[in-house]
């Protein structure tokens, strides 16, 4: 086993395909603990890759995903052979997550990081009423909607795209502010914000119209307000095959519709 290969730690989701790939690759290349590895090979789908990125946030470790899931937009193609060469030629992309600070009705403050998006959505049959403030200036006094989100470039092709938000190149210094089923103002499509912006959501009539918030998979119920900004310190690093880079996928995705 070469020194280059000995840096690899293989991790997988719980699916049969991912577990089989884990067994094949670890037998072929060896396996070391994640804590000792410089490069993590994540086997599964996009959701598992995001979890791996959260687990290795700000450690300096690089994550190379191979698709053993369904869509695998963030993943490289799965092949058992030639892994040393693929890693040596891989393109590195460093991303910054969002920081969410949510305040509940009881005054409890909960913080969480989101690689994809921070999303708010209604929890009753009535629409949510939300005030939106950007950099301490109220930009929308009242948005009546099913929900609203702030998405990173990395998350712009996920929930944001499903809500008809824009696709952002990974290196764009932007965040996407996207409503979900806006009722009033009905024609409001959202906004593109600087990645330095600080966005605050205040829930109006919050007891009558309860709203939950989630930073990726961290959910907070019955919120009173949420503040979102790009983290100035936390980072995660992805590796992509050069012939199928993140920016190429983003560009190709925009011509599929």
Tab-separated table of C-alpha atoms in Angstrom, residues 6-238:
chain	number	residue	atom	x	y	z
A	6	UNK	CA	-2.894	5.181	3.186
A	7	UNK	CA	-4.491	8.618	3.686
A	8	UNK	CA	-7.919	7.283	2.685
A	9	UNK	CA	-10.768	6.609	5.065
A	10	UNK	CA	-13.873	5.066	3.510
A	11	UNK	CA	-17.329	5.791	4.946
A	12	UNK	CA	-20.713	4.738	3.594
A	13	UNK	CA	-24.429	5.192	3.999
A	14	UNK	CA	-26.626	2.264	5.101
A	15	UNK	CA	-27.766	1.200	1.629
A	16	UNK	CA	-26.736	-2.188	0.239
A	17	UNK	CA	-24.872	-0.612	-2.716
A	18	UNK	CA	-22.924	1.736	-0.463
A	19	UNK	CA	-21.971	-1.004	1.988
A	20	UNK	CA	-20.831	-3.278	-0.845
A	21	UNK	CA	-18.677	-0.468	-2.246
A	22	UNK	CA	-17.195	0.140	1.198
A	23	UNK	CA	-16.208	-3.511	1.487
A	24	UNK	CA	-14.709	-3.570	-2.020
A	25	UNK	CA	-12.702	-0.365	-1.686
A	26	UNK	CA	-11.424	-0.905	1.847
A	27	UNK	CA	-10.209	-4.391	0.851
A	28	UNK	CA	-8.477	-2.969	-2.217
A	29	UNK	CA	-6.922	0.193	-0.754
A	30	UNK	CA	-6.874	-0.391	2.980
A	31	UNK	CA	-8.762	1.525	5.628
A	32	UNK	CA	-7.655	3.978	8.318
A	33	UNK	CA	-9.749	5.799	10.944
A	34	UNK	CA	-11.458	9.016	9.840
A	35	UNK	CA	-9.639	10.950	12.558
A	36	UNK	CA	-6.270	10.020	11.000
A	37	UNK	CA	-7.216	10.542	7.350
A	38	UNK	CA	-6.512	13.543	5.144
A	39	UNK	CA	-9.034	12.397	2.541
A	40	UNK	CA	-12.444	10.876	3.249
A	41	UNK	CA	-14.101	8.791	0.531
A	42	UNK	CA	-17.868	9.071	1.043
A	43	UNK	CA	-20.002	6.358	-0.555
A	44	UNK	CA	-23.727	7.027	-0.862
A	45	UNK	CA	-25.944	9.845	-2.068
A	46	UNK	CA	-25.967	13.611	-1.721
A	47	UNK	CA	-27.537	13.487	1.730
A	48	UNK	CA	-24.791	11.250	3.067
A	49	UNK	CA	-22.116	13.450	1.513
A	50	UNK	CA	-23.567	16.512	3.246
A	51	UNK	CA	-23.571	14.634	6.557
A	52	UNK	CA	-19.917	13.703	6.013
A	53	UNK	CA	-19.086	17.352	5.302
A	54	UNK	CA	-20.831	18.401	8.522
A	55	UNK	CA	-18.933	15.742	10.480
A	56	UNK	CA	-15.576	16.945	9.114
A	57	UNK	CA	-16.316	20.689	9.114
A	58	UNK	CA	-13.246	22.904	9.683
A	59	UNK	CA	-10.898	19.933	10.190
A	60	UNK	CA	-8.940	20.471	6.960
A	61	UNK	CA	-10.009	17.057	5.688
A	62	UNK	CA	-11.115	16.757	2.064
A	63	UNK	CA	-14.177	14.740	1.071
A	64	UNK	CA	-14.385	12.865	-2.232
A	65	UNK	CA	-17.851	11.458	-2.865
A	66	UNK	CA	-18.679	8.522	-5.120
A	67	UNK	CA	-22.285	7.950	-6.034
A	68	UNK	CA	-23.941	4.920	-4.490
A	69	UNK	CA	-27.264	6.728	-4.040
A	70	UNK	CA	-30.043	7.960	-6.291
A	71	UNK	CA	-29.265	11.317	-7.950
A	72	UNK	CA	-25.765	12.060	-6.734
A	73	UNK	CA	-25.536	15.625	-8.039
A	74	UNK	CA	-22.667	16.337	-5.647
A	75	UNK	CA	-20.977	12.994	-6.235
A	76	UNK	CA	-18.348	11.639	-8.592
A	77	UNK	CA	-18.985	8.523	-10.645
A	78	UNK	CA	-18.352	5.281	-8.795
A	79	UNK	CA	-15.422	3.213	-10.038
A	80	UNK	CA	-13.378	0.834	-7.918
A	81	UNK	CA	-10.157	1.183	-9.893
A	82	UNK	CA	-7.716	4.057	-10.327
A	83	UNK	CA	-8.625	5.869	-7.128
A	84	UNK	CA	-5.076	7.110	-6.451
A	85	UNK	CA	-4.903	8.790	-9.860
A	86	UNK	CA	-8.405	10.256	-9.563
A	87	UNK	CA	-7.632	11.797	-6.184
A	88	UNK	CA	-4.322	13.229	-7.401
A	89	UNK	CA	-6.096	14.977	-10.305
A	90	UNK	CA	-9.213	16.034	-8.407
A	91	UNK	CA	-10.286	19.675	-8.250
A	92	UNK	CA	-10.735	21.103	-4.753
A	93	UNK	CA	-13.724	23.329	-3.877
A	94	UNK	CA	-14.002	24.950	-0.448
A	95	UNK	CA	-17.451	26.053	0.703
A	96	UNK	CA	-18.723	28.015	3.703
A	97	UNK	CA	-21.921	27.038	5.503
A	98	UNK	CA	-24.609	29.335	6.830
A	99	UNK	CA	-24.929	30.087	10.528
A	100	UNK	CA	-28.495	30.055	11.881
A	101	UNK	CA	-29.498	31.587	15.189
A	102	UNK	CA	-33.118	30.779	15.982
A	103	UNK	CA	-35.051	32.177	18.935
A	104	UNK	CA	-38.103	30.224	20.118
A	105	UNK	CA	-41.283	31.507	21.802
A	106	UNK	CA	-39.748	30.562	25.147
A	107	UNK	CA	-36.672	32.683	24.438
A	108	UNK	CA	-34.337	29.742	23.891
A	109	UNK	CA	-31.572	30.449	21.357
A	110	UNK	CA	-30.468	27.577	19.128
A	111	UNK	CA	-27.518	27.769	16.724
A	112	UNK	CA	-26.766	25.451	13.816
A	113	UNK	CA	-24.805	25.301	10.562
A	114	UNK	CA	-26.289	24.652	7.118
A	115	UNK	CA	-24.370	23.667	3.997
A	116	UNK	CA	-27.471	23.800	1.765
A	117	UNK	CA	-30.009	26.209	3.205
A	118	UNK	CA	-31.817	27.626	6.182
A	119	UNK	CA	-35.536	27.191	5.542
A	120	UNK	CA	-38.659	28.376	7.338
A	121	UNK	CA	-42.117	26.924	6.738
A	122	UNK	CA	-45.609	27.154	8.185
A	123	UNK	CA	-46.873	24.541	10.627
A	124	UNK	CA	-50.624	25.120	10.422
A	125	UNK	CA	-53.332	25.442	7.796
A	126	UNK	CA	-52.790	29.209	7.763
A	127	UNK	CA	-50.065	30.931	5.784
A	128	UNK	CA	-47.016	32.222	7.609
A	129	UNK	CA	-46.491	35.954	7.998
A	130	UNK	CA	-42.822	36.865	7.984
A	131	UNK	CA	-40.952	40.182	8.092
A	132	UNK	CA	-37.605	40.142	6.245
A	133	UNK	CA	-34.738	42.418	7.289
A	134	UNK	CA	-31.406	42.583	5.449
A	135	UNK	CA	-28.457	44.255	7.152
A	136	UNK	CA	-30.768	45.918	9.693
A	137	UNK	CA	-33.032	47.408	7.014
A	138	UNK	CA	-36.553	46.047	6.602
A	139	UNK	CA	-36.897	44.954	2.985
A	140	UNK	CA	-40.258	43.207	3.151
A	141	UNK	CA	-42.647	44.263	5.883
A	142	UNK	CA	-44.876	41.218	5.519
A	143	UNK	CA	-44.495	38.120	3.375
A	144	UNK	CA	-47.520	35.790	3.377
A	145	UNK	CA	-46.263	32.386	2.281
A	146	UNK	CA	-45.841	28.693	2.940
A	147	UNK	CA	-42.179	29.379	3.695
A	148	UNK	CA	-38.946	31.118	2.746
A	149	UNK	CA	-35.292	30.121	2.617
A	150	UNK	CA	-31.724	31.339	2.302
A	151	UNK	CA	-29.621	29.022	0.117
A	152	UNK	CA	-25.873	28.833	-0.453
A	153	UNK	CA	-24.437	28.221	-3.930
A	154	UNK	CA	-23.872	24.605	-2.839
A	155	UNK	CA	-27.537	24.312	-1.879
A	156	UNK	CA	-28.980	26.273	-4.790
A	157	UNK	CA	-29.703	23.118	-6.806
A	158	UNK	CA	-31.588	21.434	-3.942
A	159	UNK	CA	-34.721	22.745	-2.143
A	160	UNK	CA	-34.042	26.221	-3.562
A	161	UNK	CA	-34.304	24.987	-7.151
A	162	UNK	CA	-37.491	23.065	-6.368
A	163	UNK	CA	-38.986	26.350	-5.136
A	164	UNK	CA	-37.996	28.000	-8.454
A	165	UNK	CA	-34.993	29.797	-6.974
A	166	UNK	CA	-31.874	30.596	-9.036
A	167	UNK	CA	-28.936	28.259	-9.534
A	168	UNK	CA	-25.703	29.856	-8.285
A	169	UNK	CA	-22.148	28.987	-9.392
A	170	UNK	CA	-20.156	27.618	-6.481
A	171	UNK	CA	-17.680	30.517	-6.513
A	172	UNK	CA	-20.383	33.212	-6.717
A	173	UNK	CA	-20.285	35.534	-3.648
A	174	UNK	CA	-24.062	35.323	-3.398
A	175	UNK	CA	-26.922	33.850	-1.396
A	176	UNK	CA	-30.378	33.089	-2.796
A	177	UNK	CA	-33.391	34.367	-0.851
A	178	UNK	CA	-36.345	32.366	-2.164
A	179	UNK	CA	-40.012	32.264	-1.109
A	180	UNK	CA	-42.075	29.073	-1.051
A	181	UNK	CA	-45.581	29.551	-2.464
A	182	UNK	CA	-45.809	33.308	-1.823
A	183	UNK	CA	-49.392	34.575	-1.472
A	184	UNK	CA	-48.696	38.258	-0.851
A	185	UNK	CA	-46.831	39.852	-2.503
A	186	UNK	CA	-47.825	37.203	-5.045
A	187	UNK	CA	-45.348	38.203	-7.721
A	188	UNK	CA	-42.308	38.388	-5.442
A	189	UNK	CA	-39.723	35.876	-6.685
A	190	UNK	CA	-37.047	36.423	-4.073
A	191	UNK	CA	-33.687	38.166	-4.235
A	192	UNK	CA	-29.982	37.623	-4.734
A	193	UNK	CA	-27.972	38.845	-1.755
A	194	UNK	CA	-24.302	39.379	-1.046
A	195	UNK	CA	-22.748	36.510	0.871
A	196	UNK	CA	-21.815	39.114	3.495
A	197	UNK	CA	-25.476	39.979	4.150
A	198	UNK	CA	-27.103	39.297	7.520
A	199	UNK	CA	-30.749	38.329	7.131
A	200	UNK	CA	-33.331	38.333	9.903
A	201	UNK	CA	-36.775	36.734	9.720
A	202	UNK	CA	-39.365	37.827	12.294
A	203	UNK	CA	-42.498	35.724	12.592
A	204	UNK	CA	-45.668	37.827	12.753
A	205	UNK	CA	-48.695	36.444	14.636
A	206	UNK	CA	-46.399	33.592	15.630
A	207	UNK	CA	-48.788	31.952	18.108
A	208	UNK	CA	-51.665	31.935	15.639
A	209	UNK	CA	-49.431	31.078	12.668
A	210	UNK	CA	-46.592	28.846	14.004
A	211	UNK	CA	-43.431	28.509	11.948
A	212	UNK	CA	-40.550	26.038	12.143
A	213	UNK	CA	-36.989	26.562	10.904
A	214	UNK	CA	-34.297	24.138	9.790
A	215	UNK	CA	-30.586	24.486	9.073
A	216	UNK	CA	-30.229	21.484	6.768
A	217	UNK	CA	-31.356	18.694	9.149
A	218	UNK	CA	-31.365	20.655	12.411
A	219	UNK	CA	-34.992	21.656	13.042
A	220	UNK	CA	-36.299	24.199	15.540
A	221	UNK	CA	-40.027	24.349	16.274
A	222	UNK	CA	-42.191	27.364	17.140
A	223	UNK	CA	-39.699	30.096	16.323
A	224	UNK	CA	-40.076	33.805	17.025
A	225	UNK	CA	-37.148	34.945	14.868
A	226	UNK	CA	-34.227	33.590	12.856
A	227	UNK	CA	-30.978	35.325	11.906
A	228	UNK	CA	-28.834	33.919	9.101
A	229	UNK	CA	-25.346	34.786	7.896
A	230	UNK	CA	-22.499	33.034	6.111
A	231	UNK	CA	-20.054	31.602	8.617
A	232	UNK	CA	-16.835	33.642	8.721
A	233	UNK	CA	-14.831	30.692	10.078
A	234	UNK	CA	-16.324	27.266	9.263
A	235	UNK	CA	-15.333	25.584	5.988
A	236	UNK	CA	-15.751	22.259	4.209
A	237	UNK	CA	-13.769	21.005	1.213
A	238	UNK	CA	-15.029	18.824	-1.627
